[in-house]
Structure formats: C-alpha cells, structure tokens
Amino acid sequence: MIEREQYTPGPANVARVRKDGDKWTLILVRDLRHSPENVWQALTDPAQLREWAPFDADGSLGTVGSRVKLTTVGAPKPHVTETTVTRADAPKVLEYSWGGFDMRWQLEAVGGGTRLTLWTNIDGRFIAMGAAGWHVCFDVLDQLLSGTPIGRIVGPEAMKFGGWQRLHAEYAKQFGVER
C-alpha cells in the first residue's frame, strides 16, 4: 500500500501514437491485476470515475445511448461537455466522446487480470503530456481497484508529483516529439 504523498509514477508503459493527417490518436495499454468486470465498473460508474478519472460524469457510461455530462477536473476552468455512449459491450468495449475527442476503451481478460487499452484523439502538441496524465490516472485506478485508494491526481496537480516530469520526457522520447 502506498500513501498519496509517497506516490511516484512508474516508467512509461506500452504506448503508441497514430497520426492521420492532422488527427492524432494516443493508444495506451496497461495490464491491471483486476477482472474485466471490476475494471468495467470503474470505467462506467460515476462514483468510481470520481476517484481516478480526469472528469466527473453525471450518469453511468455503461449503456449505449446514455447521454452523460462530463466535467473536466483539475483544469483552470471546468469544461462541461455532453456525450452519448455509442458502444457499451460489457465488459469488453466502451466508446464515447469527451470534449470532441473520441474515446475507445477495450478490456481483455489476461492471466487473471485485464489488459486495458485506451484509444483517444488528442492535440499533437500535448501527446506526451496526455500520455503521462493517463498513465497517472491508470496508476490511481489500479490502487483504487486494489482497495487502497490514493485519490484522484489530475491536471496541474499531477505535474507536482515526483517522477511526472521524467514520465513526460519518457513518453516524448518514445513518440519522437518535442516536450
């Protein structure tokens, strides 16, 4: 168990960038020690999202057609967008948009846990920063599902944690982009 003050992000994980014209897609992969069902709940339940995600949801993301307001957390000014869940195949695939960016989550049972893959569009100028931010969110998610929550760490607050700048640099190098 780690305390929030002791948290330091680990090294950069498996990540890729796909560029199609001006459209950038960040692809992050994380193996979690928890079942796809438990991970699915954390991705769709507003109470659990409040513990680890960079946004709050005013409803469940677990049903196709659900209209949910997502509010950015940790930004200088909260940004609220409404999304419609376009795909929700529990506990395998979840799709919606956030702030105009497509989000696709894939959950695959692997060795008693889950391989979680996130595809998200992102402005190319912020690709390494986005990867580092999601990396921290996934660390917090893993702690939450282990029963040892450390609390959400997002936005400018994430950059204050030891190792964040290193992590950001590792992703920038991995993607071949300037920081």
PDB file of C-alpha atoms in Angstrom:
ATOM      1  CA  MET A   1       0.000   0.000   0.000  1.00  0.00           C
ATOM      2  CA  ILE A   2       1.277   3.469  -0.850  1.00  0.00           C
ATOM      3  CA  GLU A   3       0.255   6.760   0.636  1.00  0.00           C
ATOM      4  CA  ARG A   4      -0.645   9.606  -1.701  1.00  0.00           C
ATOM      5  CA  GLU A   5       2.401  11.632  -0.595  1.00  0.00           C
ATOM      6  CA  GLN A   6       4.665   8.675  -1.450  1.00  0.00           C
ATOM      7  CA  TYR A   7       3.226   8.106  -4.919  1.00  0.00           C
ATOM      8  CA  THR A   8       5.692   8.286  -7.793  1.00  0.00           C
ATOM      9  CA  PRO A   9       4.683   7.190 -11.293  1.00  0.00           C
ATOM     10  CA  GLY A  10       6.495   4.177 -12.680  1.00  0.00           C
ATOM     11  CA  PRO A  11       8.287   4.123 -16.037  1.00  0.00           C
ATOM     12  CA  ALA A  12       6.445   4.770 -19.298  1.00  0.00           C
ATOM     13  CA  ASN A  13       4.306   1.833 -20.400  1.00  0.00           C
ATOM     14  CA  VAL A  14       3.338   0.480 -23.782  1.00  0.00           C
ATOM     15  CA  ALA A  15       2.004   3.400 -25.797  1.00  0.00           C
ATOM     16  CA  ARG A  16       1.723   4.325 -29.446  1.00  0.00           C
ATOM     17  CA  VAL A  17       0.740   7.322 -31.493  1.00  0.00           C
ATOM     18  CA  ARG A  18      -1.187   7.102 -34.732  1.00  0.00           C
ATOM     19  CA  LYS A  19      -1.239  10.161 -36.980  1.00  0.00           C
ATOM     20  CA  ASP A  20      -3.758  10.538 -39.794  1.00  0.00           C
ATOM     21  CA  GLY A  21      -3.393  13.974 -41.362  1.00  0.00           C
ATOM     22  CA  ASP A  22      -3.953  16.472 -38.561  1.00  0.00           C
ATOM     23  CA  LYS A  23      -5.637  13.870 -36.355  1.00  0.00           C
ATOM     24  CA  TRP A  24      -3.505  12.308 -33.604  1.00  0.00           C
ATOM     25  CA  THR A  25      -4.577   9.216 -31.667  1.00  0.00           C
ATOM     26  CA  LEU A  26      -2.889   8.186 -28.440  1.00  0.00           C
ATOM     27  CA  ILE A  27      -3.019   4.444 -27.718  1.00  0.00           C
ATOM     28  CA  LEU A  28      -2.175   3.375 -24.171  1.00  0.00           C
ATOM     29  CA  VAL A  29      -2.040  -0.183 -22.866  1.00  0.00           C
ATOM     30  CA  ARG A  30      -1.999  -1.140 -19.197  1.00  0.00           C
ATOM     31  CA  ASP A  31      -2.207  -4.567 -17.607  1.00  0.00           C
ATOM     32  CA  LEU A  32      -4.233  -4.435 -14.401  1.00  0.00           C
ATOM     33  CA  ARG A  33      -4.483  -7.123 -11.698  1.00  0.00           C
ATOM     34  CA  HIS A  34      -8.271  -6.895 -11.633  1.00  0.00           C
ATOM     35  CA  SER A  35     -11.076  -8.653 -13.504  1.00  0.00           C
ATOM     36  CA  PRO A  36     -12.613  -7.088 -16.615  1.00  0.00           C
ATOM     37  CA  GLU A  37     -15.894  -6.780 -14.686  1.00  0.00           C
ATOM     38  CA  ASN A  38     -14.246  -4.699 -11.943  1.00  0.00           C
ATOM     39  CA  VAL A  39     -12.378  -2.547 -14.450  1.00  0.00           C
ATOM     40  CA  TRP A  40     -15.609  -2.050 -16.445  1.00  0.00           C
ATOM     41  CA  GLN A  41     -17.354  -0.755 -13.310  1.00  0.00           C
ATOM     42  CA  ALA A  42     -14.518   1.709 -12.710  1.00  0.00           C
ATOM     43  CA  LEU A  43     -14.824   2.977 -16.311  1.00  0.00           C
ATOM     44  CA  THR A  44     -18.587   3.440 -16.231  1.00  0.00           C
ATOM     45  CA  ASP A  45     -19.729   4.171 -12.641  1.00  0.00           C
ATOM     46  CA  PRO A  46     -19.749   7.906 -11.762  1.00  0.00           C
ATOM     47  CA  ALA A  47     -18.728   7.270  -8.132  1.00  0.00           C
ATOM     48  CA  GLN A  48     -15.667   5.273  -9.210  1.00  0.00           C
ATOM     49  CA  LEU A  49     -14.764   7.712 -12.012  1.00  0.00           C
ATOM     50  CA  ARG A  50     -14.626  10.472  -9.355  1.00  0.00           C
ATOM     51  CA  GLU A  51     -11.801   8.539  -7.685  1.00  0.00           C
ATOM     52  CA  TRP A  52      -9.413   8.283 -10.649  1.00  0.00           C
ATOM     53  CA  ALA A  53     -10.558   9.855 -13.963  1.00  0.00           C
ATOM     54  CA  PRO A  54      -9.791  13.378 -15.235  1.00  0.00           C
ATOM     55  CA  PHE A  55     -13.524  14.079 -15.493  1.00  0.00           C
ATOM     56  CA  ASP A  56     -16.724  13.705 -13.491  1.00  0.00           C
ATOM     57  CA  ALA A  57     -19.747  12.019 -15.067  1.00  0.00           C
ATOM     58  CA  ASP A  58     -23.316  12.865 -14.070  1.00  0.00           C
ATOM     59  CA  GLY A  59     -24.539   9.384 -15.028  1.00  0.00           C
ATOM     60  CA  SER A  60     -23.403   5.896 -15.939  1.00  0.00           C
ATOM     61  CA  LEU A  61     -21.395   5.385 -19.120  1.00  0.00           C
ATOM     62  CA  GLY A  62     -22.353   1.695 -19.213  1.00  0.00           C
ATOM     63  CA  THR A  63     -25.351   1.800 -21.572  1.00  0.00           C
ATOM     64  CA  VAL A  64     -25.497   2.571 -25.296  1.00  0.00           C
ATOM     65  CA  GLY A  65     -27.476   5.734 -25.954  1.00  0.00           C
ATOM     66  CA  SER A  66     -26.965   7.187 -22.478  1.00  0.00           C
ATOM     67  CA  ARG A  67     -26.466  10.947 -22.544  1.00  0.00           C
ATOM     68  CA  VAL A  68     -23.959  11.942 -19.890  1.00  0.00           C
ATOM     69  CA  LYS A  69     -22.367  15.267 -18.963  1.00  0.00           C
ATOM     70  CA  LEU A  70     -18.606  15.016 -18.459  1.00  0.00           C
ATOM     71  CA  THR A  71     -16.918  17.798 -16.498  1.00  0.00           C
ATOM     72  CA  THR A  72     -13.160  18.252 -16.694  1.00  0.00           C
ATOM     73  CA  VAL A  73     -11.455  18.193 -13.291  1.00  0.00           C
ATOM     74  CA  GLY A  74      -8.211  19.975 -12.446  1.00  0.00           C
ATOM     75  CA  ALA A  75      -8.375  22.400 -15.366  1.00  0.00           C
ATOM     76  CA  PRO A  76      -8.094  26.132 -14.672  1.00  0.00           C
ATOM     77  CA  LYS A  77     -11.762  26.406 -15.669  1.00  0.00           C
ATOM     78  CA  PRO A  78     -14.155  23.423 -15.631  1.00  0.00           C
ATOM     79  CA  HIS A  79     -15.249  22.398 -19.117  1.00  0.00           C
ATOM     80  CA  VAL A  80     -18.581  20.559 -19.422  1.00  0.00           C
ATOM     81  CA  THR A  81     -19.454  18.510 -22.494  1.00  0.00           C
ATOM     82  CA  GLU A  82     -22.356  16.208 -23.149  1.00  0.00           C
ATOM     83  CA  THR A  83     -21.624  12.823 -24.648  1.00  0.00           C
ATOM     84  CA  THR A  84     -23.692   9.938 -25.899  1.00  0.00           C
ATOM     85  CA  VAL A  85     -22.340   6.447 -25.287  1.00  0.00           C
ATOM     86  CA  THR A  86     -22.010   4.910 -28.761  1.00  0.00           C
ATOM     87  CA  ARG A  87     -20.848   1.450 -27.720  1.00  0.00           C
ATOM     88  CA  ALA A  88     -21.057  -0.406 -24.415  1.00  0.00           C
ATOM     89  CA  ASP A  89     -20.309  -4.127 -24.736  1.00  0.00           C
ATOM     90  CA  ALA A  90     -19.735  -5.005 -21.068  1.00  0.00           C
ATOM     91  CA  PRO A  91     -17.080  -5.843 -20.043  1.00  0.00           C
ATOM     92  CA  LYS A  92     -15.194  -5.615 -23.339  1.00  0.00           C
ATOM     93  CA  VAL A  93     -15.587  -2.325 -25.270  1.00  0.00           C
ATOM     94  CA  LEU A  94     -16.760   1.167 -24.330  1.00  0.00           C
ATOM     95  CA  GLU A  95     -16.948   4.126 -26.739  1.00  0.00           C
ATOM     96  CA  TYR A  96     -17.995   7.766 -26.344  1.00  0.00           C
ATOM     97  CA  SER A  97     -16.504  11.204 -26.953  1.00  0.00           C
ATOM     98  CA  TRP A  98     -15.105  13.636 -24.413  1.00  0.00           C
ATOM     99  CA  GLY A  99     -14.699  17.283 -25.348  1.00  0.00           C
ATOM    100  CA  GLY A 100     -14.895  16.442 -29.038  1.00  0.00           C
ATOM    101  CA  PHE A 101     -12.287  13.675 -28.798  1.00  0.00           C
ATOM    102  CA  ASP A 102     -13.204  10.047 -29.434  1.00  0.00           C
ATOM    103  CA  MET A 103     -12.566   7.630 -26.562  1.00  0.00           C
ATOM    104  CA  ARG A 104     -12.416   3.861 -27.045  1.00  0.00           C
ATOM    105  CA  TRP A 105     -11.696   1.505 -24.152  1.00  0.00           C
ATOM    106  CA  GLN A 106     -11.011  -2.176 -24.757  1.00  0.00           C
ATOM    107  CA  LEU A 107     -10.819  -4.700 -21.910  1.00  0.00           C
ATOM    108  CA  GLU A 108      -9.267  -8.112 -22.480  1.00  0.00           C
ATOM    109  CA  ALA A 109      -9.016 -10.838 -19.844  1.00  0.00           C
ATOM    110  CA  VAL A 110      -5.340 -11.726 -19.427  1.00  0.00           C
ATOM    111  CA  GLY A 111      -3.866 -14.027 -16.774  1.00  0.00           C
ATOM    112  CA  GLY A 112      -6.433 -13.355 -14.059  1.00  0.00           C
ATOM    113  CA  GLY A 113      -6.441  -9.616 -14.764  1.00  0.00           C
ATOM    114  CA  THR A 114      -7.294  -7.192 -17.550  1.00  0.00           C
ATOM    115  CA  ARG A 115      -5.348  -5.666 -20.410  1.00  0.00           C
ATOM    116  CA  LEU A 116      -6.877  -2.211 -20.714  1.00  0.00           C
ATOM    117  CA  THR A 117      -6.314  -0.345 -23.972  1.00  0.00           C
ATOM    118  CA  LEU A 118      -7.374   3.265 -24.472  1.00  0.00           C
ATOM    119  CA  TRP A 119      -7.536   4.966 -27.859  1.00  0.00           C
ATOM    120  CA  THR A 120      -8.149   8.710 -27.650  1.00  0.00           C
ATOM    121  CA  ASN A 121      -7.757  11.590 -30.060  1.00  0.00           C
ATOM    122  CA  ILE A 122      -5.538  14.357 -28.743  1.00  0.00           C
ATOM    123  CA  ASP A 123      -3.912  17.541 -29.997  1.00  0.00           C
ATOM    124  CA  GLY A 124      -0.442  16.554 -31.243  1.00  0.00           C
ATOM    125  CA  ARG A 125       1.179  19.323 -29.180  1.00  0.00           C
ATOM    126  CA  PHE A 126       0.011  17.607 -25.992  1.00  0.00           C
ATOM    127  CA  ILE A 127       0.512  13.932 -26.880  1.00  0.00           C
ATOM    128  CA  ALA A 128       3.325  13.227 -24.360  1.00  0.00           C
ATOM    129  CA  MET A 129       1.573  15.243 -21.660  1.00  0.00           C
ATOM    130  CA  GLY A 130      -1.661  13.338 -22.319  1.00  0.00           C
ATOM    131  CA  ALA A 131       0.159  10.001 -22.124  1.00  0.00           C
ATOM    132  CA  ALA A 132       1.764  10.997 -18.816  1.00  0.00           C
ATOM    133  CA  GLY A 133      -1.592  12.186 -17.455  1.00  0.00           C
ATOM    134  CA  TRP A 134      -3.433   8.988 -18.401  1.00  0.00           C
ATOM    135  CA  HIS A 135      -0.505   6.957 -17.009  1.00  0.00           C
ATOM    136  CA  VAL A 136      -1.021   8.613 -13.602  1.00  0.00           C
ATOM    137  CA  CYS A 137      -4.797   8.068 -13.861  1.00  0.00           C
ATOM    138  CA  PHE A 138      -4.214   4.351 -14.550  1.00  0.00           C
ATOM    139  CA  ASP A 139      -1.882   4.129 -11.532  1.00  0.00           C
ATOM    140  CA  VAL A 140      -4.604   5.680  -9.359  1.00  0.00           C
ATOM    141  CA  LEU A 141      -7.210   3.347 -10.921  1.00  0.00           C
ATOM    142  CA  ASP A 142      -5.064   0.316 -10.064  1.00  0.00           C
ATOM    143  CA  GLN A 143      -4.719   1.486  -6.438  1.00  0.00           C
ATOM    144  CA  LEU A 144      -8.485   2.093  -6.222  1.00  0.00           C
ATOM    145  CA  LEU A 145      -9.316  -1.393  -7.510  1.00  0.00           C
ATOM    146  CA  SER A 146      -6.768  -2.890  -5.093  1.00  0.00           C
ATOM    147  CA  GLY A 147      -8.727  -1.392  -2.200  1.00  0.00           C
ATOM    148  CA  THR A 148      -6.043   1.175  -1.364  1.00  0.00           C
ATOM    149  CA  PRO A 149      -7.313   4.385  -2.991  1.00  0.00           C
ATOM    150  CA  ILE A 150      -4.937   7.354  -3.019  1.00  0.00           C
ATOM    151  CA  GLY A 151      -7.401   9.842  -4.545  1.00  0.00           C
ATOM    152  CA  ARG A 152      -7.640  11.359  -7.979  1.00  0.00           C
ATOM    153  CA  ILE A 153      -4.460  13.003  -9.310  1.00  0.00           C
ATOM    154  CA  VAL A 154      -5.168  15.015 -12.470  1.00  0.00           C
ATOM    155  CA  GLY A 155      -4.270  18.207 -14.302  1.00  0.00           C
ATOM    156  CA  PRO A 156      -1.682  20.564 -12.847  1.00  0.00           C
ATOM    157  CA  GLU A 157      -1.762  18.619  -9.562  1.00  0.00           C
ATOM    158  CA  ALA A 158      -0.352  15.520 -11.330  1.00  0.00           C
ATOM    159  CA  MET A 159       2.666  17.511 -12.513  1.00  0.00           C
ATOM    160  CA  LYS A 160       3.634  18.199  -8.890  1.00  0.00           C
ATOM    161  CA  PHE A 161       4.270  14.540  -8.118  1.00  0.00           C
ATOM    162  CA  GLY A 162       7.832  13.235  -8.136  1.00  0.00           C
ATOM    163  CA  GLY A 163       8.616  11.468 -11.380  1.00  0.00           C
ATOM    164  CA  TRP A 164       5.962  13.187 -13.505  1.00  0.00           C
ATOM    165  CA  GLN A 165       8.491  15.257 -15.476  1.00  0.00           C
ATOM    166  CA  ARG A 166      10.583  12.119 -16.052  1.00  0.00           C
ATOM    167  CA  LEU A 167       7.499  10.241 -17.222  1.00  0.00           C
ATOM    168  CA  HIS A 168       6.547  13.091 -19.556  1.00  0.00           C
ATOM    169  CA  ALA A 169      10.079  13.056 -21.021  1.00  0.00           C
ATOM    170  CA  GLU A 170       9.986   9.256 -21.473  1.00  0.00           C
ATOM    171  CA  TYR A 171       6.750   9.450 -23.464  1.00  0.00           C
ATOM    172  CA  ALA A 172       8.041  12.382 -25.544  1.00  0.00           C
ATOM    173  CA  LYS A 173      11.136  10.331 -26.417  1.00  0.00           C
ATOM    174  CA  GLN A 174       9.039   7.204 -27.105  1.00  0.00           C
ATOM    175  CA  PHE A 175       6.836   9.186 -29.521  1.00  0.00           C
ATOM    176  CA  GLY A 176       9.681  11.210 -31.067  1.00  0.00           C
ATOM    177  CA  VAL A 177       8.087  14.557 -30.183  1.00  0.00           C
ATOM    178  CA  GLU A 178       9.413  17.704 -28.544  1.00  0.00           C
ATOM    179  CA  ARG A 179       8.358  18.487 -24.990  1.00  0.00           C
TER     180      ARG A 179
END
